[in-house]
Short mmCIF file of C-alpha atoms in Angstrom, two decimals:
data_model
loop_
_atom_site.label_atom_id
_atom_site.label_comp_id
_atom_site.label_asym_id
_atom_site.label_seq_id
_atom_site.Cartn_x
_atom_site.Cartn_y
_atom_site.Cartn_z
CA UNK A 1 4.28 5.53 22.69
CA UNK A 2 7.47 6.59 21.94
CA UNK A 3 7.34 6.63 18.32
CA UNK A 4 8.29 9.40 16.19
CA UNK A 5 5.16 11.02 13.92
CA UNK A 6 5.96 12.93 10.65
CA UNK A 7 3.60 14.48 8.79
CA UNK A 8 4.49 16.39 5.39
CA UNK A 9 2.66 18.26 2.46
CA UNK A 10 3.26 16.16 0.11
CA UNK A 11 1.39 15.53 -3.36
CA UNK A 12 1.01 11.78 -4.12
CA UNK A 13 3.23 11.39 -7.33
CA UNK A 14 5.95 13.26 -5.11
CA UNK A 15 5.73 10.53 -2.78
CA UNK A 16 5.60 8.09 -5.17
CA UNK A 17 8.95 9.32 -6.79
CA UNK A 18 10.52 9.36 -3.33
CA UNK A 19 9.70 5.58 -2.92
CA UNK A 20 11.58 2.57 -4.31
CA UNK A 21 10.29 1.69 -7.00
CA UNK A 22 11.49 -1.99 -6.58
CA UNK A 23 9.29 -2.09 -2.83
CA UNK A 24 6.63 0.15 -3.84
CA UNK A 25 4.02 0.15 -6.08
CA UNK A 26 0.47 2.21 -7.25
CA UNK A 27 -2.41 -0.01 -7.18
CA UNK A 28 -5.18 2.52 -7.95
CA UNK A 29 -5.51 6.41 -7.89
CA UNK A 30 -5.07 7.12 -4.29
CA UNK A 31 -3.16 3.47 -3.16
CA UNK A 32 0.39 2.78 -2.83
CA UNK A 33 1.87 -1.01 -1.16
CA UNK A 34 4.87 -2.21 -0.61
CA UNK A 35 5.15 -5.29 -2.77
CA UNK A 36 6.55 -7.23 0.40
CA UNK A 37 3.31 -7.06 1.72
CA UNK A 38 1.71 -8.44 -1.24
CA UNK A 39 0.76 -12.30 -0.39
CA UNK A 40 -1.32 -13.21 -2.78
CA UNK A 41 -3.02 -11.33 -6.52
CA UNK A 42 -6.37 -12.61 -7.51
CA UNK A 43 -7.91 -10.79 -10.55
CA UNK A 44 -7.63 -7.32 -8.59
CA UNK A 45 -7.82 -8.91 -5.54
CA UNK A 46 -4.39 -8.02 -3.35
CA UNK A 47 -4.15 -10.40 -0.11
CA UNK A 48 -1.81 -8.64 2.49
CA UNK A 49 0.64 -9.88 4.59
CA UNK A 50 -1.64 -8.76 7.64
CA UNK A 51 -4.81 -10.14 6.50
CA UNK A 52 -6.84 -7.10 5.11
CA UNK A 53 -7.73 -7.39 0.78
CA UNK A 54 -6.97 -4.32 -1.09
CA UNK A 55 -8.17 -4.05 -4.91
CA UNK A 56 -6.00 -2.43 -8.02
CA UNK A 57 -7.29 -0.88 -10.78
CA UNK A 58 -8.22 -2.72 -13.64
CA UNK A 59 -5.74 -0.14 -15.84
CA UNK A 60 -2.84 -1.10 -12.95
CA UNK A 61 -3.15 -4.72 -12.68
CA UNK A 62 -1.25 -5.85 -15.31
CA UNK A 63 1.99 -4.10 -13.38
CA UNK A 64 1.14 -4.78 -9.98
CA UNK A 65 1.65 -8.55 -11.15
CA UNK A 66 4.97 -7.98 -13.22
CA UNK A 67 6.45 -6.14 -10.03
CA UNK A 68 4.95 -8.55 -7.22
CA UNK A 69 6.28 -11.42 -9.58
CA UNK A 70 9.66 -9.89 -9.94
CA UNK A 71 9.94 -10.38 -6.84
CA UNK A 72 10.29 -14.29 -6.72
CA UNK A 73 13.27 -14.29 -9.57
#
């Protein structure tokens, strides 16, 4: 398909310090989303840009909204 496919051995905080922090945020344990993507916040509820509901932690909510909001300022 012509796209390129790279796979690394990575831990997870690793990639999360590789990632903007102002596009990319953890919404549980195992979960990172780029903010963009983030249509609507619910309680935990995420709505994405491309339909599918992800949840955050109740322990990350609170900064999921602060970044998604930052966003609109």
């Amino acid at each position: 398909n012509g796209k390129e496919v790279q796979i690394q051995n990575t831990t997870f905080s690793e990639l999360q310090k590789k990632l903007d922090p102002d596009m990319f945020i953890q919404t549980d344990r195992s979960t990172i989303v780029n903010l963009n993507d983030i249509i609507a916040i619910t309680g935990t509820e995420l709505r994405m840009s491309n339909g599918s509901v992800l949840y955050t932690s109740r322990r990350l909510k609170n900064d999921v909204e602060r970044a998604w909001l930052r966003k609109f300022r």
